[in-house]
PDB file of C-alpha atoms in Angstrom:
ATOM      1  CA  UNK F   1       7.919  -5.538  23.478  1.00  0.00           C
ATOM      2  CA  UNK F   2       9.918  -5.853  20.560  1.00  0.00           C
ATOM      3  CA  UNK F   3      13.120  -5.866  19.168  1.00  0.00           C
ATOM      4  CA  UNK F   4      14.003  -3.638  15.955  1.00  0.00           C
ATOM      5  CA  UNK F   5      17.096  -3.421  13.304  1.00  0.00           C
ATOM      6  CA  UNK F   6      17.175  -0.602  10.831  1.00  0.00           C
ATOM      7  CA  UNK F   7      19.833  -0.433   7.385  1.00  0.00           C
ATOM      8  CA  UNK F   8      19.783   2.818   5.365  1.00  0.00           C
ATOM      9  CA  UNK F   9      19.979   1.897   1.342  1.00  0.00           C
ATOM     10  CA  UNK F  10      21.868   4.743  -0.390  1.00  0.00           C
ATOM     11  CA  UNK F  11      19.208   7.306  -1.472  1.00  0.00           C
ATOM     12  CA  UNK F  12      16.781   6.292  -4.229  1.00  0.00           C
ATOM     13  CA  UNK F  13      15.557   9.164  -6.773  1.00  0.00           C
ATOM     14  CA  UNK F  14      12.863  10.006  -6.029  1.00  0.00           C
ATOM     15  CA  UNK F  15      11.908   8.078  -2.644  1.00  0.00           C
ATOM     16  CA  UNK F  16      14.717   7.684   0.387  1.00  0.00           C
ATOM     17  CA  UNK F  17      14.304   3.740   1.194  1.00  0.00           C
ATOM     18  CA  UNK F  18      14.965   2.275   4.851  1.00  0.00           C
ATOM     19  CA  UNK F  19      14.884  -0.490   6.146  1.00  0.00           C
ATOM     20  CA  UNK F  20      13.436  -2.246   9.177  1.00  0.00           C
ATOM     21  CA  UNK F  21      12.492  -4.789  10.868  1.00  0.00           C
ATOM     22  CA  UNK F  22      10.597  -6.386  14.300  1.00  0.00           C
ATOM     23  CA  UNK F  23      10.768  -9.673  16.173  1.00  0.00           C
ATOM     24  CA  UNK F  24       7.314 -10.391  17.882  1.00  0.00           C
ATOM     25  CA  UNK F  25       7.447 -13.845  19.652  1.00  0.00           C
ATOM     26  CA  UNK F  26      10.170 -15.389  17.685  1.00  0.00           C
ATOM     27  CA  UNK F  27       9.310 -14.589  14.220  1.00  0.00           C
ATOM     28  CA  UNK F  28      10.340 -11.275  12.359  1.00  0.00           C
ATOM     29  CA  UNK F  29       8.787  -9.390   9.616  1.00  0.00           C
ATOM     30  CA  UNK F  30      10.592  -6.877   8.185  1.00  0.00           C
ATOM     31  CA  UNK F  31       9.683  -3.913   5.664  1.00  0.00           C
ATOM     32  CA  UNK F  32      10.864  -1.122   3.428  1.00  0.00           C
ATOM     33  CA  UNK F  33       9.789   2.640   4.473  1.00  0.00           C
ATOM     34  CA  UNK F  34       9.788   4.774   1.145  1.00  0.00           C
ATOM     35  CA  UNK F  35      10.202   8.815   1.502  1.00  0.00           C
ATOM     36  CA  UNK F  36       9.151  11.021  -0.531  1.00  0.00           C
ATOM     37  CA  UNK F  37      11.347  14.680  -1.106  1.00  0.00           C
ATOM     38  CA  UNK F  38       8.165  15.805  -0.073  1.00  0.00           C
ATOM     39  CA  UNK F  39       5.704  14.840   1.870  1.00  0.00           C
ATOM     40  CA  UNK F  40       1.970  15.716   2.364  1.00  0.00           C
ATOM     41  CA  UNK F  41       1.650  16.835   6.192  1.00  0.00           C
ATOM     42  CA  UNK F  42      -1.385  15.089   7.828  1.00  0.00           C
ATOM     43  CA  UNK F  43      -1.551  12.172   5.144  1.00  0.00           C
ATOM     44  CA  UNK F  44      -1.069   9.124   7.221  1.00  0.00           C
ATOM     45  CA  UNK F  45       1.018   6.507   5.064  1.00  0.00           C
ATOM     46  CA  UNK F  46       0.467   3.541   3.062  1.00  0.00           C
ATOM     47  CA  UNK F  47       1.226   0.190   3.976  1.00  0.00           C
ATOM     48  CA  UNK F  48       1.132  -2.492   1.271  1.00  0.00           C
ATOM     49  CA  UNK F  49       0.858  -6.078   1.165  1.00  0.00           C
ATOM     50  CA  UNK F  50       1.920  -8.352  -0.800  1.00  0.00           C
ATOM     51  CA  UNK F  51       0.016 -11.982  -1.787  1.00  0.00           C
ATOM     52  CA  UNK F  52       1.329 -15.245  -1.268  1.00  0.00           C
ATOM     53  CA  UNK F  53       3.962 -14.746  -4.009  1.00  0.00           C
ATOM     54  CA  UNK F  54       5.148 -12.116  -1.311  1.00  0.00           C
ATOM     55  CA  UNK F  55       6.669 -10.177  -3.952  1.00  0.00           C
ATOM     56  CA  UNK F  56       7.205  -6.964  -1.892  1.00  0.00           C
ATOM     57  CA  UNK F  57       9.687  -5.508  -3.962  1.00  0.00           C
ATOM     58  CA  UNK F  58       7.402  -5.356  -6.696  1.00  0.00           C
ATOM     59  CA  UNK F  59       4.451  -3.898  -4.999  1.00  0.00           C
ATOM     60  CA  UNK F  60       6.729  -1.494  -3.386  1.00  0.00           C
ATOM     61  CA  UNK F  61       8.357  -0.409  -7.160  1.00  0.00           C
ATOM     62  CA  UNK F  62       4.793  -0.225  -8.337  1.00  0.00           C
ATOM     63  CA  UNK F  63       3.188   2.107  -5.517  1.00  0.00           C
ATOM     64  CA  UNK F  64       6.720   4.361  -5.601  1.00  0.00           C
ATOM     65  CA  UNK F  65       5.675   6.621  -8.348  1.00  0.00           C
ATOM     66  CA  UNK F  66       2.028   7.307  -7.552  1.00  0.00           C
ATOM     67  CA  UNK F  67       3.237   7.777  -3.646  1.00  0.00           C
ATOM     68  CA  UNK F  68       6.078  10.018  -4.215  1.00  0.00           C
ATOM     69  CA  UNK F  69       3.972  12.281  -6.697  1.00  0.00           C
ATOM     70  CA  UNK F  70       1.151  12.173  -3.533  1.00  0.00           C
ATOM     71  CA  UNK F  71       3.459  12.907  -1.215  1.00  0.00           C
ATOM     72  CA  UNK F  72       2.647  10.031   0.881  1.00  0.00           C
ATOM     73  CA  UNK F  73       5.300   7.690   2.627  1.00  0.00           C
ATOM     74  CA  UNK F  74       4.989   3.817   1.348  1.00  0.00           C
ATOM     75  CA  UNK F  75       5.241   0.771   4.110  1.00  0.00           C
ATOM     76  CA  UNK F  76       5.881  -2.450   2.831  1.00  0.00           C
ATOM     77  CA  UNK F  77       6.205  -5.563   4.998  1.00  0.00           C
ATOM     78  CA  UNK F  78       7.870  -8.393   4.130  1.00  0.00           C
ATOM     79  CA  UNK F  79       6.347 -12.316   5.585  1.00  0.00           C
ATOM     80  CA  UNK F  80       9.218 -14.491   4.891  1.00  0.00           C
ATOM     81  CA  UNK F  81       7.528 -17.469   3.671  1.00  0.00           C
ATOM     82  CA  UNK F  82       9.414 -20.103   6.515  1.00  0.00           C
ATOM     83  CA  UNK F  83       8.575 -17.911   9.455  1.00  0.00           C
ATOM     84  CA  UNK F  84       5.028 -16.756   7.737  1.00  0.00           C
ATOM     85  CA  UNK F  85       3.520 -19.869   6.305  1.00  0.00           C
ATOM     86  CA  UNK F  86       0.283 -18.336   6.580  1.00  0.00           C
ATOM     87  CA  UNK F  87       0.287 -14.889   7.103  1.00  0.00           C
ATOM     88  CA  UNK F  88      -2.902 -14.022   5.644  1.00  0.00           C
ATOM     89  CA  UNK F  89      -4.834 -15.430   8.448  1.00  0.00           C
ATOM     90  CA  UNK F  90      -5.378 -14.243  12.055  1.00  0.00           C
ATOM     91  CA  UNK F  91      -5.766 -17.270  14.497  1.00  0.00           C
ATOM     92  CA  UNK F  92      -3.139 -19.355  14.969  1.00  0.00           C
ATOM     93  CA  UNK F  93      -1.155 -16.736  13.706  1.00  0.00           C
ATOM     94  CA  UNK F  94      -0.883 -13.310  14.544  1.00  0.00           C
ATOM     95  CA  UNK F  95       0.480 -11.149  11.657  1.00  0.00           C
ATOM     96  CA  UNK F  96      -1.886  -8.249  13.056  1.00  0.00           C
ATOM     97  CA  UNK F  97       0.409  -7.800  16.187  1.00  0.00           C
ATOM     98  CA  UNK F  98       3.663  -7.713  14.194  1.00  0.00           C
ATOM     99  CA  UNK F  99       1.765  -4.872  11.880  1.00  0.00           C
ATOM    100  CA  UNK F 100       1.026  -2.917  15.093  1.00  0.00           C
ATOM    101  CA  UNK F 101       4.778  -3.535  16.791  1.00  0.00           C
ATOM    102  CA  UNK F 102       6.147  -2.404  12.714  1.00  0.00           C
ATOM    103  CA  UNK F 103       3.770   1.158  12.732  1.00  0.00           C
ATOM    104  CA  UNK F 104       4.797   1.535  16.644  1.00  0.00           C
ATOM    105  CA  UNK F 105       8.302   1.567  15.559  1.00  0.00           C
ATOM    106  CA  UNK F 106       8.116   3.659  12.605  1.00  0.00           C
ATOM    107  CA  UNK F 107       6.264   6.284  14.375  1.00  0.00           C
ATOM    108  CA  UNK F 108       8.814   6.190  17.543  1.00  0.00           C
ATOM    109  CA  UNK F 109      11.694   6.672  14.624  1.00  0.00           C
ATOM    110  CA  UNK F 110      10.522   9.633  13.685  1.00  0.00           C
ATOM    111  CA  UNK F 111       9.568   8.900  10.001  1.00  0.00           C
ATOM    112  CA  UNK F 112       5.519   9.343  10.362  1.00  0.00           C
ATOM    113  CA  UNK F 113       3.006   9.292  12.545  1.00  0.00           C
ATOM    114  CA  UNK F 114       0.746   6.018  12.076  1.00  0.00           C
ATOM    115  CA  UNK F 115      -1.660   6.358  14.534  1.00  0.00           C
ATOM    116  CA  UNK F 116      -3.812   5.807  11.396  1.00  0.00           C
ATOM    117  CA  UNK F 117      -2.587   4.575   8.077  1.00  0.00           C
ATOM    118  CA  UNK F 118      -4.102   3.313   4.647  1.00  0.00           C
ATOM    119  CA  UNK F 119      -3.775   0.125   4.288  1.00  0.00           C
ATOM    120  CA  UNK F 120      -3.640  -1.798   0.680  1.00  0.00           C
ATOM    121  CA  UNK F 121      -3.770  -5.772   0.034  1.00  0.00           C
ATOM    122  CA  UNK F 122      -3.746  -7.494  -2.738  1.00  0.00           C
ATOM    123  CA  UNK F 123      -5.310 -11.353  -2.785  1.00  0.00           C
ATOM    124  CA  UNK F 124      -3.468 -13.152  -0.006  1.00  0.00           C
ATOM    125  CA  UNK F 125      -2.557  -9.681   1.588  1.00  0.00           C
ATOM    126  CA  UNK F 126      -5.750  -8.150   0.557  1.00  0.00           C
ATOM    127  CA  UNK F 127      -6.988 -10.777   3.041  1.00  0.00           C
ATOM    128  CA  UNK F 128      -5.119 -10.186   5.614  1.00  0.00           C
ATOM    129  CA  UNK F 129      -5.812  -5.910   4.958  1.00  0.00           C
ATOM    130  CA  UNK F 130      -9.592  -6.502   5.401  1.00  0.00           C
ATOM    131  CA  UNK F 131      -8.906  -8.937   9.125  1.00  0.00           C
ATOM    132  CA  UNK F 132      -6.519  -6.489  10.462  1.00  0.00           C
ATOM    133  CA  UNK F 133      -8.922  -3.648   9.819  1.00  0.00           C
ATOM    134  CA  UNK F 134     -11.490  -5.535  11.429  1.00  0.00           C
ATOM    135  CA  UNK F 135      -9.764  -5.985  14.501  1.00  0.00           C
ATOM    136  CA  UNK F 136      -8.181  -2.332  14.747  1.00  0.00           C
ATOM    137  CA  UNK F 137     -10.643   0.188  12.719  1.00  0.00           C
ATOM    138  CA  UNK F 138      -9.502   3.029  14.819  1.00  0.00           C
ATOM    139  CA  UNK F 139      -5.882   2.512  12.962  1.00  0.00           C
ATOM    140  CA  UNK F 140      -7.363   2.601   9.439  1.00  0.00           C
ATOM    141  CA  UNK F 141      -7.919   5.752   7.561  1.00  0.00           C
ATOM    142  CA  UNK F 142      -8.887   3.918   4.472  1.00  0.00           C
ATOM    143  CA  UNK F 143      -8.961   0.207   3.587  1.00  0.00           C
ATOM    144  CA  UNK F 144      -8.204  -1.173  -0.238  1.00  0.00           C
ATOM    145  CA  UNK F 145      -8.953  -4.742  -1.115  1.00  0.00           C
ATOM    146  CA  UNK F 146      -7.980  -5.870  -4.461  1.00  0.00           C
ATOM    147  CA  UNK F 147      -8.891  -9.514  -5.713  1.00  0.00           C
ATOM    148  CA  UNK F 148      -8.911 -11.616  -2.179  1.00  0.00           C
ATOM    149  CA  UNK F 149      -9.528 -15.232  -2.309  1.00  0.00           C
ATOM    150  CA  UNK F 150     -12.162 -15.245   0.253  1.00  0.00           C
ATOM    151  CA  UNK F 151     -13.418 -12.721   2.687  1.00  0.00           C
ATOM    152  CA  UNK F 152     -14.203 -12.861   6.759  1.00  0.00           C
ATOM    153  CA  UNK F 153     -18.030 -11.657   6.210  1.00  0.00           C
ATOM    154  CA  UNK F 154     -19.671  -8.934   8.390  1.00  0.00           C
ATOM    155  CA  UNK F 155     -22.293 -12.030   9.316  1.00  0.00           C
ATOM    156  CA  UNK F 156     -22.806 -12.833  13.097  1.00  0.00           C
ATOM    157  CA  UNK F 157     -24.300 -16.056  11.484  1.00  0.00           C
ATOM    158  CA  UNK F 158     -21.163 -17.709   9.685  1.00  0.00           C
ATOM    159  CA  UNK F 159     -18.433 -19.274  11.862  1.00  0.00           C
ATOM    160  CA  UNK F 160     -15.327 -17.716  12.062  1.00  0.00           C
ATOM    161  CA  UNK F 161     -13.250 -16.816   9.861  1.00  0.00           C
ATOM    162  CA  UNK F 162     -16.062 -16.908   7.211  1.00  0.00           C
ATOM    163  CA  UNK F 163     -18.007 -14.462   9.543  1.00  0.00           C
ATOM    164  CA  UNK F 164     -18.005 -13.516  13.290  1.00  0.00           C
ATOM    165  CA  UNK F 165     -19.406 -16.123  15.009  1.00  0.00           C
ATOM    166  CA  UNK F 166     -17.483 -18.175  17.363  1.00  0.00           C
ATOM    167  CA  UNK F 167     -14.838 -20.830  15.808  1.00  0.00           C
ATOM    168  CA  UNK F 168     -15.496 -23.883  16.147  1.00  0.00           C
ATOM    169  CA  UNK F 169     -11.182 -24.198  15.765  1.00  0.00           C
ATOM    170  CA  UNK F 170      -8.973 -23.501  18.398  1.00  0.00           C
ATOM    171  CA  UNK F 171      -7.203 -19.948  19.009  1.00  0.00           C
ATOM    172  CA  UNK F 172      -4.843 -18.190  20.645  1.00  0.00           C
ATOM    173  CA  UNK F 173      -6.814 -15.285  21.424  1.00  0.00           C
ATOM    174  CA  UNK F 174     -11.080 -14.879  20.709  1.00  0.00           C
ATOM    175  CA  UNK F 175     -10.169 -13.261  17.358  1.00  0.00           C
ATOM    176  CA  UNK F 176     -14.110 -13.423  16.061  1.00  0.00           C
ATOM    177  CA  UNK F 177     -15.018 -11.580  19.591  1.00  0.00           C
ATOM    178  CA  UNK F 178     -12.643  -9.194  19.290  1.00  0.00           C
ATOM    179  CA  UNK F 179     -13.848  -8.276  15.629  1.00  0.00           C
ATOM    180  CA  UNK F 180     -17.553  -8.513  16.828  1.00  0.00           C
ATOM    181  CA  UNK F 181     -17.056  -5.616  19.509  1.00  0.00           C
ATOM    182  CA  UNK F 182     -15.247  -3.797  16.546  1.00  0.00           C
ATOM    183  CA  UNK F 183     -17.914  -4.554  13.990  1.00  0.00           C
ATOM    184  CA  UNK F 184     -19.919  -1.020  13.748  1.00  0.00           C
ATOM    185  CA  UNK F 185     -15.911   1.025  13.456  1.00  0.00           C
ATOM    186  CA  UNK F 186     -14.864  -1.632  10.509  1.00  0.00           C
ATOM    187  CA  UNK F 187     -18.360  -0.781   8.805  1.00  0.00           C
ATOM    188  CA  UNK F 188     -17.895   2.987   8.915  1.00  0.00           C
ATOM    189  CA  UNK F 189     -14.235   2.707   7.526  1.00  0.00           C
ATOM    190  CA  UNK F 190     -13.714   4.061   4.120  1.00  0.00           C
ATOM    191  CA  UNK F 191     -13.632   1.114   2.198  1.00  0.00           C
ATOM    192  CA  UNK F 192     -12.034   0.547  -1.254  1.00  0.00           C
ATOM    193  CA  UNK F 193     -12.304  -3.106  -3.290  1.00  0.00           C
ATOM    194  CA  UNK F 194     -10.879  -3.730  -6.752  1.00  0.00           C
ATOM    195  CA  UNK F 195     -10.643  -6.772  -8.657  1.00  0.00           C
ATOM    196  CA  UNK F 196      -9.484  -7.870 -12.059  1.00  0.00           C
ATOM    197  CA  UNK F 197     -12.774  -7.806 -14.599  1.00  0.00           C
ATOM    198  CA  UNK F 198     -11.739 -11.247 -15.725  1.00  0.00           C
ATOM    199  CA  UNK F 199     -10.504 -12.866 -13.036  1.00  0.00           C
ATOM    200  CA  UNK F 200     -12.414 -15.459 -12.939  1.00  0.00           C
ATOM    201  CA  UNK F 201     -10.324 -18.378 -12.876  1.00  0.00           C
ATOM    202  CA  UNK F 202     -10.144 -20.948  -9.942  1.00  0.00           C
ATOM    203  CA  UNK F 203      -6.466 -21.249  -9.793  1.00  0.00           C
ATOM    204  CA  UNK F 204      -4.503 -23.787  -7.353  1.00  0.00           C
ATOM    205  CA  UNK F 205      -4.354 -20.748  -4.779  1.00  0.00           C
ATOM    206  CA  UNK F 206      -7.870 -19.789  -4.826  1.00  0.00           C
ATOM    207  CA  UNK F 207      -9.695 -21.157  -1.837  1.00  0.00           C
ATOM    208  CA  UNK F 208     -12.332 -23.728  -3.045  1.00  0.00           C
ATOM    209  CA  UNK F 209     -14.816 -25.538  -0.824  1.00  0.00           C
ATOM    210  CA  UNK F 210     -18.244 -26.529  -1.099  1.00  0.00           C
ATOM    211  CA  UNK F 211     -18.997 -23.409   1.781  1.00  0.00           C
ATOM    212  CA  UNK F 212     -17.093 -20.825   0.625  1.00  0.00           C
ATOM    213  CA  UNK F 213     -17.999 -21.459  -3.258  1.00  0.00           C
ATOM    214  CA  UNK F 214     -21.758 -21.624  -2.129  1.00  0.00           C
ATOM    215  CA  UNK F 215     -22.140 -18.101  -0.051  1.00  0.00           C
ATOM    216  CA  UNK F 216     -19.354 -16.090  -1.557  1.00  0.00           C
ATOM    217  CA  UNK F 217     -19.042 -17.508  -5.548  1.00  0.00           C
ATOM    218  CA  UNK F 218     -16.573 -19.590  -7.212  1.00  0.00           C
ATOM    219  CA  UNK F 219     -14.358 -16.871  -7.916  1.00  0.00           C
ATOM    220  CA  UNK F 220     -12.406 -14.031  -6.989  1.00  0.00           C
ATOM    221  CA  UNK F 221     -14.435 -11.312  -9.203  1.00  0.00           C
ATOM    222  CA  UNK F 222     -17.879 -13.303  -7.682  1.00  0.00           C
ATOM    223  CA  UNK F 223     -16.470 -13.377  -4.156  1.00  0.00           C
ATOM    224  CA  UNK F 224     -15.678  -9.049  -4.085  1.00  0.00           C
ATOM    225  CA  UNK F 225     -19.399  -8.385  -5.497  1.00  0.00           C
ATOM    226  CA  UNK F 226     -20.904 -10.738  -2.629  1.00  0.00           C
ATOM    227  CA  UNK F 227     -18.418  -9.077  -0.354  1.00  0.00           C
ATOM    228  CA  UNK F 228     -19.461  -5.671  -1.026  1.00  0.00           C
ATOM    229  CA  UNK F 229     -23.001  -6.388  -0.899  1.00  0.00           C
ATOM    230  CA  UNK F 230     -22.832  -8.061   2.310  1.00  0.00           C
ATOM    231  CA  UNK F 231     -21.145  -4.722   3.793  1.00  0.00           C
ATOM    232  CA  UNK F 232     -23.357  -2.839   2.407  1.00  0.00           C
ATOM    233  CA  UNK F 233     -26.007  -4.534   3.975  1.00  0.00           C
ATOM    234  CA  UNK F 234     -24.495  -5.354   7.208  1.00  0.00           C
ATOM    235  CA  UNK F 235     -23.452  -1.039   7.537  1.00  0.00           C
ATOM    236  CA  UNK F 236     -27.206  -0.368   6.455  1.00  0.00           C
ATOM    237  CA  UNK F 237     -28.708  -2.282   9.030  1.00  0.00           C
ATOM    238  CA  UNK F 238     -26.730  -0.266  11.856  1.00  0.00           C
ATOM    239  CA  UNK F 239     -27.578   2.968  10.476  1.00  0.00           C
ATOM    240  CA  UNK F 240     -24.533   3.406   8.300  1.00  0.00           C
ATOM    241  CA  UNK F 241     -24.129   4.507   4.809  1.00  0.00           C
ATOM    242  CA  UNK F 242     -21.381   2.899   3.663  1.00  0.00           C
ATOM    243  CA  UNK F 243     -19.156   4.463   1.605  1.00  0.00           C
ATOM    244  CA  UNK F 244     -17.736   1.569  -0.565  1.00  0.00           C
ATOM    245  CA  UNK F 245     -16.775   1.525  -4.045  1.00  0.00           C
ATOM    246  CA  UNK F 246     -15.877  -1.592  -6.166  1.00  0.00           C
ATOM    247  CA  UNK F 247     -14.345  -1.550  -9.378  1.00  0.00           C
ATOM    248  CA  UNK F 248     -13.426  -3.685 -11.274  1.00  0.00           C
ATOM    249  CA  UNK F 249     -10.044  -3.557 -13.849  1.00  0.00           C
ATOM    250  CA  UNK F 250     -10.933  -4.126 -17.501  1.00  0.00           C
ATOM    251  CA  UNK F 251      -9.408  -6.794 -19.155  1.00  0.00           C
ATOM    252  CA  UNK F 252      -7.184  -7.922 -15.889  1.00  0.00           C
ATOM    253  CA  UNK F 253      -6.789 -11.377 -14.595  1.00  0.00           C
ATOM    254  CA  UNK F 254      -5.390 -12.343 -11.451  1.00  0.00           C
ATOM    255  CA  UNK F 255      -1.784 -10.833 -12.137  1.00  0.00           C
ATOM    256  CA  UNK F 256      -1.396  -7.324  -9.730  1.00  0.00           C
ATOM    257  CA  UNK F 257       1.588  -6.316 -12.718  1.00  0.00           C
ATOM    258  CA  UNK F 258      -1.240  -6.309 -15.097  1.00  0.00           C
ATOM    259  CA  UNK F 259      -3.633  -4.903 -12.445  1.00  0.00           C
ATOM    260  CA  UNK F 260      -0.567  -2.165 -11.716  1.00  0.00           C
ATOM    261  CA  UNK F 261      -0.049  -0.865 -15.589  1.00  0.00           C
ATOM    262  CA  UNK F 262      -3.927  -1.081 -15.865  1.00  0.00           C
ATOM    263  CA  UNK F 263      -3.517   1.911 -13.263  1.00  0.00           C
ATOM    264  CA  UNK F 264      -4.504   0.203 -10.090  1.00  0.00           C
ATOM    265  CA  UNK F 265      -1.489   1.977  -7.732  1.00  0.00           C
ATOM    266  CA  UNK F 266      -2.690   5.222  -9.445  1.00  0.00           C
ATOM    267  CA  UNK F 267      -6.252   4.548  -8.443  1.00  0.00           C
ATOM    268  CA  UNK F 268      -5.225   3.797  -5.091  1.00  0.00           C
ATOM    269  CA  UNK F 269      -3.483   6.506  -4.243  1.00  0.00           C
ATOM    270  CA  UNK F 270      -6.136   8.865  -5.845  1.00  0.00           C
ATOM    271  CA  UNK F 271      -9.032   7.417  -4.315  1.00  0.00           C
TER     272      UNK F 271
END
């Protein structure tokens, strides 16, 4: 169950903004819903989320254009940084059930249908995109990634949460089970990655350890071309051509406003 509090903004030319928000177990994330004048029927929506910066405003203000011109209606959750300390995982915490209670709630609104929805991430949210998706395929129409610190692999070798095999760290639900069972879905998902050409810098907020620096690179451009080679080869052992692309942003950093006027929302939404 959950409990739910919508304001209305004054209309915003050219997207109608709302506002919600859910409470799931004590902690509430809330979000902006962004309407087009006209929307697309049958194009699920687009929820977007934000890094550890949690600048949601500004991924919101960035996607606006490029949605409204698609016709497609823009989700954007908020983690409040005291009541989300770590949003970007799924263990301990569980920012993949207040994303399901969020959809549930816009759909029962009336505003969409999200029975499946795109889903965009970019670094810390990019890493929580890729999890969610892996635990709830059957939600996803497509999946972006753009420059995530680290990924959970498609590798029934690795431990969780560098792959799917069990945790050696306690949990409040079998998380690297639940993905397992899910594993073929997640692999046939349409799958998106993007990353800054030169971002290659190992920043305070890039995850470095001897493990994940050793199988997935030493940075976040080296870590999305290991990631999309191990789904490749993880889909082509079950049978499935993947259908992946990865590109990679001339002359961006680690900065999704540079990423953003290098076209990235554009490229998104056209994909």
């Amino acid at each position: 169950m959950f409990d739910a509090a919508m304001d209305v903004l004054p209309v915003t030319k050219p997207m109608t903004v709302h506002k919600l928000s859910v409470a799931v177990k004590g902690r509430v994330l809330s979000a902006e819903i962004r309407i087009p004048k006209v929307t697309t029927p049958g194009l699920p929506p687009l929820v977007a989320l934000h890094g550890i910066s949690r600048k949601a405003k500004s991924i919101a203000d960035a996607f606006s254009i490029p949605c409204d011109a698609k016709g497609q209606i823009l989700i954007t959750p908020h983690f409040s940084r005291k009541q989300w300390r770590h949003f970007q995982q799924i263990g301990t915490y569980r920012p993949d059930r207040a994303i399901l209670t969020l959809l549930d709630l816009v759909q029962q609104m009336g505003f969409a249908s999200t029975e499946q929805v795109d889903i965009f991430g970019y670094s810390g949210g990019a890493q929580l995109a890729h999890r969610f998706a892996m635990l709830y395929p059957q939600r996803v129409a497509k999946l972006h990634l753009a420059a995530a610190g680290w990924y959970c692999l498609p590798d029934l070798k690795q431990a969780f949460p560098m792959g799917l095999a069990p945790s050696t760290k306690r949990l409040r639900a079998n998380v690297p089970a639940l993905a397992h069972n899910q594993l073929r879905n997640y692999l046939d998902l349409k799958l998106r990655v993007y990353v800054g050409a030169e971002d290659r810098h190992r920043d305070d907020a890039l995850r470095k350890n001897p493990e994940v620096d050793d199988v997935q690179g030493r940075h976040r451009l080296a870590r999305a071309r290991h990631y999309c080679d191990a789904f490749r080869i993880a889909a082509t052992a079950r049978g499935i051509t993947p259908d992946l692309t990865l590109t990679e942003i001339p002359n961006c950093v680690h900065s999704f406003s540079d990423c953003a006027r290098a076209g990235l929302t554009t490229l998104v939404c056209n994909s």
